[in-house]
């Protein structure tokens, strides 16, 4: 996309140039591709290591992406791509999102149950994992995650700002999105909503069936983990 030099087109020249991306390469790929995008843009990820006797997240710099192509990482690590002002990403660019916005706003068709499972971002300092959740989309607990009283369109939208951008993007362009920007030598994440969902799945089941539970979700995750293990 950058090689096409869209930023030099008459209607874009001299203005912030933004790319919006979403991952549809495989079924469910939006549940795990977010971390890869962050590593690609920042040129760094994180791993867990024992520091002072306890597990902590430590930086893991990367010059290339994994895989035989060895594609360079760190799109925003220097000024080589100053023409790109920002990248917009969401892990919920799907039909499920379209359904949830309407259903959480009171438009749930009768005869079905709508459940969302996934992981909340844990804002506890030093947290290494997300917080699992399983919520009925029509419930007060779910709708109460946002001040609107229903799921907003921008709930999972993230804007990654290029610190070397020739034409920076104002946060006011998408005020309710989560914004990533470099400040004081480190990357800062700023969000409007307290609830931030790292990944999720939406389940639609018959209302006469037993409702999915958090225990079901955790047990299935543990089973899948055992199946993926080399010893399994």
Short mmCIF file of C-alpha atoms in Angstrom, two decimals:
data_model
loop_
_atom_site.label_atom_id
_atom_site.label_comp_id
_atom_site.label_asym_id
_atom_site.label_seq_id
_atom_site.Cartn_x
_atom_site.Cartn_y
_atom_site.Cartn_z
CA UNK A 1 0.00 0.00 0.00
CA UNK A 2 2.78 2.43 0.84
CA UNK A 3 4.49 1.69 -2.48
CA UNK A 4 1.40 2.95 -4.29
CA UNK A 5 2.06 6.41 -2.79
CA UNK A 6 -1.57 7.22 -2.16
CA UNK A 7 -0.33 10.07 0.02
CA UNK A 8 0.80 11.92 -3.12
CA UNK A 9 -2.60 11.89 -4.79
CA UNK A 10 -4.07 15.39 -5.19
CA UNK A 11 -6.82 14.90 -2.60
CA UNK A 12 -4.37 13.46 -0.03
CA UNK A 13 -1.21 15.47 -0.62
CA UNK A 14 -0.26 17.59 2.38
CA UNK A 15 -2.81 15.92 4.66
CA UNK A 16 -2.60 13.09 7.22
CA UNK A 17 -2.54 9.73 5.45
CA UNK A 18 -4.04 6.79 7.36
CA UNK A 19 -4.36 3.10 6.53
CA UNK A 20 -7.20 1.07 8.05
CA UNK A 21 -6.48 -2.65 8.30
CA UNK A 22 -8.33 -5.76 9.48
CA UNK A 23 -7.35 -9.41 9.46
CA UNK A 24 -9.47 -11.83 7.45
CA UNK A 25 -6.74 -14.28 6.44
CA UNK A 26 -8.27 -17.19 8.35
CA UNK A 27 -11.33 -18.08 10.38
CA UNK A 28 -10.99 -16.45 13.80
CA UNK A 29 -7.69 -14.77 12.90
CA UNK A 30 -8.80 -11.50 14.50
CA UNK A 31 -8.58 -13.23 17.88
CA UNK A 32 -4.79 -13.44 17.74
CA UNK A 33 -3.41 -11.10 15.06
CA UNK A 34 -3.48 -7.92 17.18
CA UNK A 35 -0.20 -8.73 18.95
CA UNK A 36 1.47 -9.39 15.61
CA UNK A 37 0.40 -6.00 14.27
CA UNK A 38 1.74 -4.21 17.34
CA UNK A 39 5.08 -5.97 16.97
CA UNK A 40 5.23 -5.09 13.28
CA UNK A 41 4.50 -1.40 13.82
CA UNK A 42 6.62 -0.85 16.93
CA UNK A 43 9.45 -3.25 16.14
CA UNK A 44 9.13 -4.74 19.59
CA UNK A 45 6.96 -7.15 21.49
CA UNK A 46 7.10 -8.60 24.96
CA UNK A 47 7.81 -11.90 26.59
CA UNK A 48 7.50 -13.17 30.15
CA UNK A 49 10.69 -13.70 32.15
CA UNK A 50 11.53 -14.08 35.81
CA UNK A 51 12.88 -10.82 37.22
CA UNK A 52 13.76 -10.49 40.91
CA UNK A 53 12.08 -13.80 41.59
CA UNK A 54 8.74 -13.12 39.93
CA UNK A 55 7.40 -13.26 36.36
CA UNK A 56 7.37 -9.94 34.55
CA UNK A 57 6.86 -8.68 31.02
CA UNK A 58 10.15 -7.72 29.39
CA UNK A 59 10.69 -6.07 25.98
CA UNK A 60 11.53 -8.29 23.04
CA UNK A 61 12.95 -6.21 20.15
CA UNK A 62 12.49 -7.59 16.64
CA UNK A 63 14.06 -6.60 13.35
CA UNK A 64 12.08 -9.06 11.21
CA UNK A 65 8.75 -10.82 11.38
CA UNK A 66 8.65 -14.56 11.90
CA UNK A 67 8.55 -16.68 8.77
CA UNK A 68 10.75 -17.40 5.76
CA UNK A 69 10.13 -13.99 4.14
CA UNK A 70 11.81 -12.19 7.08
CA UNK A 71 9.71 -9.10 6.45
CA UNK A 72 11.20 -6.07 8.26
CA UNK A 73 9.53 -5.10 11.54
CA UNK A 74 9.30 -1.63 13.02
CA UNK A 75 7.26 0.39 10.52
CA UNK A 76 7.03 3.19 13.09
CA UNK A 77 10.53 2.72 14.54
CA UNK A 78 12.14 5.37 12.33
CA UNK A 79 11.31 8.13 9.86
CA UNK A 80 11.49 5.98 6.71
CA UNK A 81 7.69 6.02 6.39
CA UNK A 82 6.91 9.55 7.54
CA UNK A 83 4.22 9.78 4.85
CA UNK A 84 2.08 7.33 6.85
CA UNK A 85 0.43 9.21 9.70
CA UNK A 86 -1.31 6.33 11.46
CA UNK A 87 -2.76 2.84 11.18
CA UNK A 88 -6.30 2.07 12.31
CA UNK A 89 -7.05 -1.47 13.45
CA UNK A 90 -9.95 -3.29 15.05
CA UNK A 91 -10.23 -6.90 16.15
CA UNK A 92 -14.01 -6.75 15.75
CA UNK A 93 -14.54 -5.81 12.11
CA UNK A 94 -17.13 -8.53 11.59
CA UNK A 95 -20.80 -9.41 11.24
CA UNK A 96 -20.79 -10.23 14.95
CA UNK A 97 -20.02 -6.57 15.68
CA UNK A 98 -22.96 -5.42 13.57
CA UNK A 99 -25.22 -7.80 15.49
CA UNK A 100 -23.95 -6.86 18.95
CA UNK A 101 -24.42 -3.11 18.53
CA UNK A 102 -28.09 -3.54 17.68
CA UNK A 103 -28.74 -6.34 20.17
CA UNK A 104 -27.10 -4.55 23.10
CA UNK A 105 -29.17 -1.50 22.20
CA UNK A 106 -32.40 -3.43 22.69
CA UNK A 107 -32.90 -4.98 19.26
CA UNK A 108 -32.51 -8.66 20.15
CA UNK A 109 -34.80 -10.98 18.13
CA UNK A 110 -36.81 -13.37 20.27
CA UNK A 111 -35.95 -17.04 20.51
CA UNK A 112 -32.18 -16.69 20.69
CA UNK A 113 -29.50 -16.07 23.28
CA UNK A 114 -26.53 -13.87 22.47
CA UNK A 115 -23.31 -14.44 24.40
CA UNK A 116 -19.88 -12.86 24.08
CA UNK A 117 -16.81 -14.61 25.45
CA UNK A 118 -13.25 -13.32 25.46
CA UNK A 119 -10.60 -11.49 27.44
CA UNK A 120 -10.69 -8.04 28.98
CA UNK A 121 -7.48 -6.04 29.17
CA UNK A 122 -6.32 -6.17 32.80
CA UNK A 123 -5.29 -2.66 33.87
CA UNK A 124 -3.65 -3.93 37.07
CA UNK A 125 0.03 -2.81 37.05
CA UNK A 126 2.22 -5.78 36.16
CA UNK A 127 -0.66 -7.93 34.88
CA UNK A 128 0.50 -10.52 32.33
CA UNK A 129 -2.82 -11.93 31.15
CA UNK A 130 -6.26 -10.70 30.26
CA UNK A 131 -9.38 -11.28 32.35
CA UNK A 132 -11.69 -13.96 30.90
CA UNK A 133 -15.36 -13.05 30.59
CA UNK A 134 -18.61 -14.57 29.41
CA UNK A 135 -21.55 -12.16 29.22
CA UNK A 136 -25.08 -12.11 27.86
CA UNK A 137 -25.09 -9.26 25.34
CA UNK A 138 -28.60 -8.21 26.40
CA UNK A 139 -27.69 -8.06 30.10
CA UNK A 140 -27.24 -4.94 32.20
CA UNK A 141 -23.71 -6.10 33.06
CA UNK A 142 -22.74 -6.12 29.40
CA UNK A 143 -24.47 -2.88 28.45
CA UNK A 144 -22.99 -1.23 31.53
CA UNK A 145 -19.47 -1.69 30.18
CA UNK A 146 -19.97 1.53 28.23
CA UNK A 147 -21.48 4.87 29.28
CA UNK A 148 -23.87 4.77 26.32
CA UNK A 149 -25.70 1.78 27.82
CA UNK A 150 -24.95 -0.28 24.70
CA UNK A 151 -21.89 -1.41 22.75
CA UNK A 152 -20.52 1.50 20.68
CA UNK A 153 -19.05 1.15 17.21
CA UNK A 154 -15.65 2.38 18.37
CA UNK A 155 -15.29 -0.02 21.32
CA UNK A 156 -12.43 -2.06 19.78
CA UNK A 157 -11.01 0.54 17.40
CA UNK A 158 -7.32 1.35 17.90
CA UNK A 159 -5.28 4.09 16.25
CA UNK A 160 -1.50 3.65 16.13
CA UNK A 161 0.16 7.02 15.57
CA UNK A 162 3.44 7.23 13.69
CA UNK A 163 5.78 9.31 15.91
CA UNK A 164 7.68 10.38 12.78
CA UNK A 165 4.59 11.36 10.78
CA UNK A 166 5.02 14.27 8.42
CA UNK A 167 1.37 15.15 9.00
CA UNK A 168 0.24 13.90 12.44
CA UNK A 169 -3.35 12.85 13.06
CA UNK A 170 -5.38 14.64 15.71
CA UNK A 171 -6.88 12.44 18.42
CA UNK A 172 -10.05 14.47 17.97
CA UNK A 173 -10.61 12.77 14.61
CA UNK A 174 -11.62 9.57 16.46
CA UNK A 175 -12.06 10.67 20.08
CA UNK A 176 -13.62 7.43 21.33
CA UNK A 177 -10.99 5.11 19.83
CA UNK A 178 -7.99 3.76 21.75
CA UNK A 179 -4.89 5.72 20.74
CA UNK A 180 -1.28 4.55 20.78
CA UNK A 181 1.42 7.21 20.62
CA UNK A 182 5.04 7.63 21.63
CA UNK A 183 5.73 10.01 24.51
CA UNK A 184 8.82 10.46 26.66
CA UNK A 185 10.63 7.61 24.95
CA UNK A 186 7.89 5.02 25.47
CA UNK A 187 4.64 3.96 23.85
CA UNK A 188 1.52 5.17 25.65
CA UNK A 189 -1.96 3.68 25.24
CA UNK A 190 -4.85 6.05 25.91
CA UNK A 191 -8.46 4.87 25.95
CA UNK A 192 -11.80 6.49 26.71
CA UNK A 193 -13.54 3.33 27.89
CA UNK A 194 -12.46 1.49 31.02
CA UNK A 195 -13.40 -1.83 29.42
CA UNK A 196 -11.02 -2.88 26.65
CA UNK A 197 -11.50 -6.25 24.96
CA UNK A 198 -8.37 -7.96 23.66
CA UNK A 199 -10.24 -10.63 21.71
CA UNK A 200 -13.66 -12.22 21.71
CA UNK A 201 -16.15 -14.57 20.11
CA UNK A 202 -19.90 -14.10 19.81
CA UNK A 203 -22.16 -17.12 20.29
CA UNK A 204 -25.78 -17.25 19.12
CA UNK A 205 -27.72 -20.13 20.66
CA UNK A 206 -31.34 -21.09 21.07
CA UNK A 207 -33.00 -19.53 24.10
CA UNK A 208 -34.29 -22.95 25.19
CA UNK A 209 -30.74 -24.29 25.51
CA UNK A 210 -28.53 -23.93 28.57
CA UNK A 211 -26.70 -20.61 28.54
CA UNK A 212 -22.93 -20.80 27.94
CA UNK A 213 -20.94 -20.11 31.10
CA UNK A 214 -17.50 -18.80 31.96
CA UNK A 215 -16.58 -22.28 33.23
CA UNK A 216 -17.45 -23.74 29.81
CA UNK A 217 -15.21 -21.15 28.19
CA UNK A 218 -12.29 -21.80 30.55
CA UNK A 219 -12.62 -25.58 30.31
CA UNK A 220 -12.64 -25.44 26.51
CA UNK A 221 -9.57 -23.18 26.54
CA UNK A 222 -7.73 -25.59 28.84
CA UNK A 223 -8.65 -28.54 26.61
CA UNK A 224 -7.44 -26.73 23.48
CA UNK A 225 -4.20 -25.85 25.24
CA UNK A 226 -3.58 -29.51 26.07
CA UNK A 227 -4.29 -30.52 22.48
CA UNK A 228 -1.77 -27.94 21.20
CA UNK A 229 0.90 -29.14 23.62
CA UNK A 230 3.64 -31.37 22.11
CA UNK A 231 3.12 -33.81 24.98
CA UNK A 232 -0.61 -34.15 24.29
#
